[in-house]
Short mmCIF file of C-alpha atoms in Angstrom, two decimals:
data_model
loop_
_atom_site.label_atom_id
_atom_site.label_comp_id
_atom_site.label_asym_id
_atom_site.label_seq_id
_atom_site.Cartn_x
_atom_site.Cartn_y
_atom_site.Cartn_z
CA MET W 1 0.00 0.00 0.00
CA ASN W 2 1.30 3.44 -0.92
CA ALA W 3 2.26 5.61 2.06
CA GLN W 4 0.15 8.46 0.67
CA HIS W 5 -3.04 6.42 1.00
CA GLN W 6 -2.47 4.97 4.46
CA PRO W 7 -4.56 6.49 7.24
CA THR W 8 -2.58 8.09 10.02
CA GLY W 9 -2.66 6.77 13.56
CA SER W 10 -4.14 10.06 14.75
CA ALA W 11 -7.56 10.08 16.34
CA TYR W 12 -8.17 13.30 14.38
CA PHE W 13 -7.68 11.74 10.93
CA MET W 14 -10.51 12.80 8.66
CA SER W 15 -11.18 12.02 5.04
CA ALA W 16 -10.98 14.88 2.58
CA GLU W 17 -14.12 17.02 2.62
CA THR W 18 -15.93 16.68 -0.70
CA SER W 19 -19.16 18.51 0.11
CA ARG W 20 -19.82 22.04 -1.06
CA PRO W 21 -20.26 24.85 1.46
CA GLU W 22 -23.89 25.78 2.16
CA THR W 23 -25.41 28.83 3.85
CA HIS W 24 -27.42 27.94 6.95
CA THR W 25 -29.29 29.89 9.60
CA LEU W 26 -28.82 28.60 13.14
CA SER W 27 -30.91 29.58 16.14
CA VAL W 28 -29.31 29.12 19.55
CA LEU W 29 -31.24 29.51 22.82
CA VAL W 30 -28.87 30.45 25.66
CA ASP W 31 -28.83 31.81 29.20
CA ASN W 32 -28.60 35.58 29.15
CA GLU W 33 -25.30 35.93 31.00
CA PRO W 34 -21.87 37.50 30.36
CA GLY W 35 -19.45 35.55 28.18
CA VAL W 36 -21.97 33.28 26.43
CA LEU W 37 -21.85 35.15 23.13
CA ALA W 38 -18.03 35.10 23.14
CA ARG W 39 -18.02 31.34 23.65
CA VAL W 40 -20.52 30.75 20.85
CA ILE W 41 -18.62 32.98 18.42
CA GLY W 42 -15.35 31.32 19.45
CA LEU W 43 -16.53 28.02 18.00
CA PHE W 44 -16.80 29.65 14.58
CA SER W 45 -13.65 31.77 14.68
CA GLY W 46 -11.60 28.87 16.02
CA ARG W 47 -12.37 26.96 12.84
CA GLY W 48 -11.86 29.91 10.51
CA TYR W 49 -15.52 30.22 9.51
CA ASN W 50 -17.10 33.59 9.04
CA ILE W 51 -20.38 34.58 10.64
CA GLU W 52 -22.25 36.44 7.89
CA SER W 53 -25.01 37.71 10.17
CA LEU W 54 -25.40 37.69 13.94
CA THR W 55 -28.32 38.91 16.04
CA VAL W 56 -28.78 38.50 19.77
CA SER W 57 -31.63 39.56 22.01
CA GLU W 58 -33.25 38.50 25.23
CA THR W 59 -36.44 36.67 24.27
CA GLU W 60 -37.74 35.39 27.60
CA HIS W 61 -37.10 38.06 30.24
CA GLU W 62 -38.34 36.09 33.26
CA ALA W 63 -36.36 32.98 32.29
CA HIS W 64 -33.27 35.11 31.41
CA LEU W 65 -33.00 33.47 27.99
CA SER W 66 -31.58 35.00 24.83
CA ARG W 67 -31.83 33.88 21.23
CA ILE W 68 -28.76 34.07 19.01
CA THR W 69 -29.41 33.88 15.27
CA ILE W 70 -26.32 33.06 13.20
CA VAL W 71 -26.03 32.90 9.42
CA THR W 72 -22.88 31.11 8.25
CA THR W 73 -21.54 29.21 5.26
CA ALA W 74 -19.77 25.89 5.75
CA THR W 75 -19.82 22.31 4.56
CA PRO W 76 -22.57 20.08 6.02
CA ASN W 77 -19.96 18.10 7.99
CA VAL W 78 -18.53 21.23 9.62
CA LEU W 79 -22.04 22.56 10.38
CA GLU W 80 -22.89 19.30 12.18
CA GLN W 81 -19.67 19.52 14.21
CA VAL W 82 -20.35 23.15 15.16
CA LYS W 83 -23.97 22.37 16.17
CA SER W 84 -22.81 19.41 18.24
CA GLN W 85 -20.17 21.48 20.01
CA LEU W 86 -22.60 24.36 20.58
CA GLU W 87 -25.00 21.95 22.30
CA ARG W 88 -22.23 21.01 24.74
CA ILE W 89 -21.65 24.55 26.01
CA ILE W 90 -23.27 24.67 29.45
CA PRO W 91 -25.49 27.80 29.09
CA VAL W 92 -26.79 26.62 25.67
CA HIS W 93 -30.31 25.17 25.96
CA ARG W 94 -31.07 24.38 22.33
CA VAL W 95 -29.51 24.62 18.86
CA VAL W 96 -31.76 24.46 15.80
CA ASP W 97 -30.57 24.59 12.20
CA LEU W 98 -33.52 26.57 10.86
CA THR W 99 -32.46 25.84 7.27
CA VAL W 100 -32.61 22.06 7.76
CA ARG W 101 -35.76 22.26 9.91
CA SER W 102 -37.52 24.36 7.27
CA VAL W 103 -36.90 21.69 4.62
CA GLU W 104 -38.16 19.02 7.03
CA LEU W 105 -41.36 21.08 7.40
CA GLY W 106 -41.77 21.25 3.60
CA HIS W 107 -40.54 24.81 3.03
CA ASP W 108 -37.61 26.09 0.99
CA LYS W 109 -36.11 28.12 3.81
CA PRO W 110 -37.00 29.84 7.09
CA LEU W 111 -38.61 33.27 7.22
CA GLU W 112 -35.77 35.77 7.41
CA ARG W 113 -36.03 39.52 7.87
CA GLU W 114 -33.61 42.34 8.49
CA LEU W 115 -33.98 45.98 9.44
CA ALA W 116 -31.72 48.71 8.07
CA LEU W 117 -31.35 52.43 8.66
CA VAL W 118 -30.16 54.19 5.51
CA LYS W 119 -28.98 57.83 5.47
CA VAL W 120 -29.19 59.64 2.13
CA THR W 121 -28.22 63.24 1.40
CA GLY W 122 -29.27 65.15 -1.65
CA THR W 123 -31.10 68.06 -3.12
CA ASN W 124 -33.56 68.72 -5.92
CA ASP W 125 -34.13 65.78 -8.29
CA ASN W 126 -32.07 63.30 -6.24
CA ARG W 127 -34.12 64.16 -3.17
CA VAL W 128 -37.41 63.62 -4.99
CA GLU W 129 -36.15 60.36 -6.54
CA ALA W 130 -34.94 59.03 -3.16
CA LEU W 131 -38.39 59.69 -1.65
CA ARG W 132 -40.16 58.07 -4.62
CA LEU W 133 -38.00 54.94 -4.46
CA ALA W 134 -38.31 54.72 -0.67
CA ASP W 135 -42.08 54.74 -1.07
CA ALA W 136 -41.87 51.96 -3.67
CA PHE W 137 -39.78 49.87 -1.24
CA ARG W 138 -42.09 50.74 1.69
CA ALA W 139 -39.22 52.38 3.54
CA GLN W 140 -40.28 54.86 6.22
CA VAL W 141 -38.72 58.29 6.69
CA ILE W 142 -37.76 58.43 10.37
CA ASP W 143 -35.63 61.59 10.25
CA ALA W 144 -35.36 64.36 7.70
CA ASN W 145 -34.28 67.90 7.14
CA THR W 146 -33.43 69.96 4.06
CA GLU W 147 -30.10 68.14 3.64
CA HIS W 148 -30.82 64.47 4.37
CA PHE W 149 -33.25 61.61 4.98
CA ILE W 150 -32.88 58.59 7.23
CA PHE W 151 -34.98 55.71 5.98
CA GLU W 152 -36.03 52.63 7.95
CA ILE W 153 -36.54 49.55 5.79
CA THR W 154 -37.44 46.01 6.80
CA GLY W 155 -37.52 42.93 4.61
CA ARG W 156 -35.60 40.06 3.09
CA VAL W 157 -31.86 40.56 2.71
CA SER W 158 -32.26 40.82 -1.08
CA LYS W 159 -34.71 43.72 -0.67
CA ILE W 160 -32.33 45.55 1.69
CA GLU W 161 -29.41 45.01 -0.70
CA GLN W 162 -31.42 46.28 -3.66
CA PHE W 163 -32.59 49.38 -1.76
CA ILE W 164 -29.02 50.20 -0.73
CA SER W 165 -27.72 49.79 -4.28
CA ILE W 166 -30.32 52.17 -5.76
CA MET W 167 -29.71 54.76 -3.03
CA ARG W 168 -25.95 54.76 -3.63
CA PRO W 169 -26.00 57.11 -6.67
CA LEU W 170 -28.64 59.32 -5.00
CA GLY W 171 -26.38 60.30 -2.09
CA LEU W 172 -26.03 57.31 0.24
CA VAL W 173 -23.95 58.36 3.25
CA GLU W 174 -24.38 55.71 5.94
CA ILE W 175 -25.95 52.29 6.56
CA CYS W 176 -26.73 50.49 9.80
CA ARG W 177 -28.11 46.93 9.59
CA THR W 178 -29.47 44.74 12.37
CA GLY W 179 -28.59 41.33 10.96
CA ILE W 180 -31.08 38.59 10.22
CA ALA W 181 -33.94 37.57 12.50
CA ALA W 182 -35.30 34.18 11.45
CA MET W 183 -38.05 31.74 12.35
CA ASN W 184 -39.62 28.68 10.74
CA ARG W 185 -43.20 28.67 9.51
CA GLY W 186 -45.89 26.64 11.26
CA PRO W 187 -47.24 26.27 14.78
CA GLN W 188 -44.16 24.58 16.27
CA GLY W 189 -41.71 26.57 18.36
CA MET W 190 -37.97 26.38 18.25
#
């Protein structure tokens, strides 16, 4: 047998990963206490995987529970390892891959929404066009004066991206995005 094809004696020997990376949305229910978020994020950064979106908020005040929603891209094998390791962190109560669960429930993907604040400056025609387009996208004006608008827009990531791209030539100055909030359809909870 060729030495190149012999498995090593290491307990960490793994076959070459042949799966393609996939984007998944994970929902993690944790105790609302200091250091939990750092530990959860550490599992991703320790493996060199980027978190594309991250939202955290207390969801059950009396139980002191928070929900962390993470969007990441990795191979299915790595995602399974990360979910398994997340479940072993003491203050983690539950880990649900909303992407996988959505397919199990007969849907393409979970419901995902994001909120963005978009500041646009401009005068005359650009100002009128920014207002017209904001109305078409159902963006709300939450602050305005003669020099700028701040729009609030909520929707799918693709809608937010499209709104930002059309505001760019009209005087886009600043963007603040919340990250994705996600939930599966149907009567079942997380």
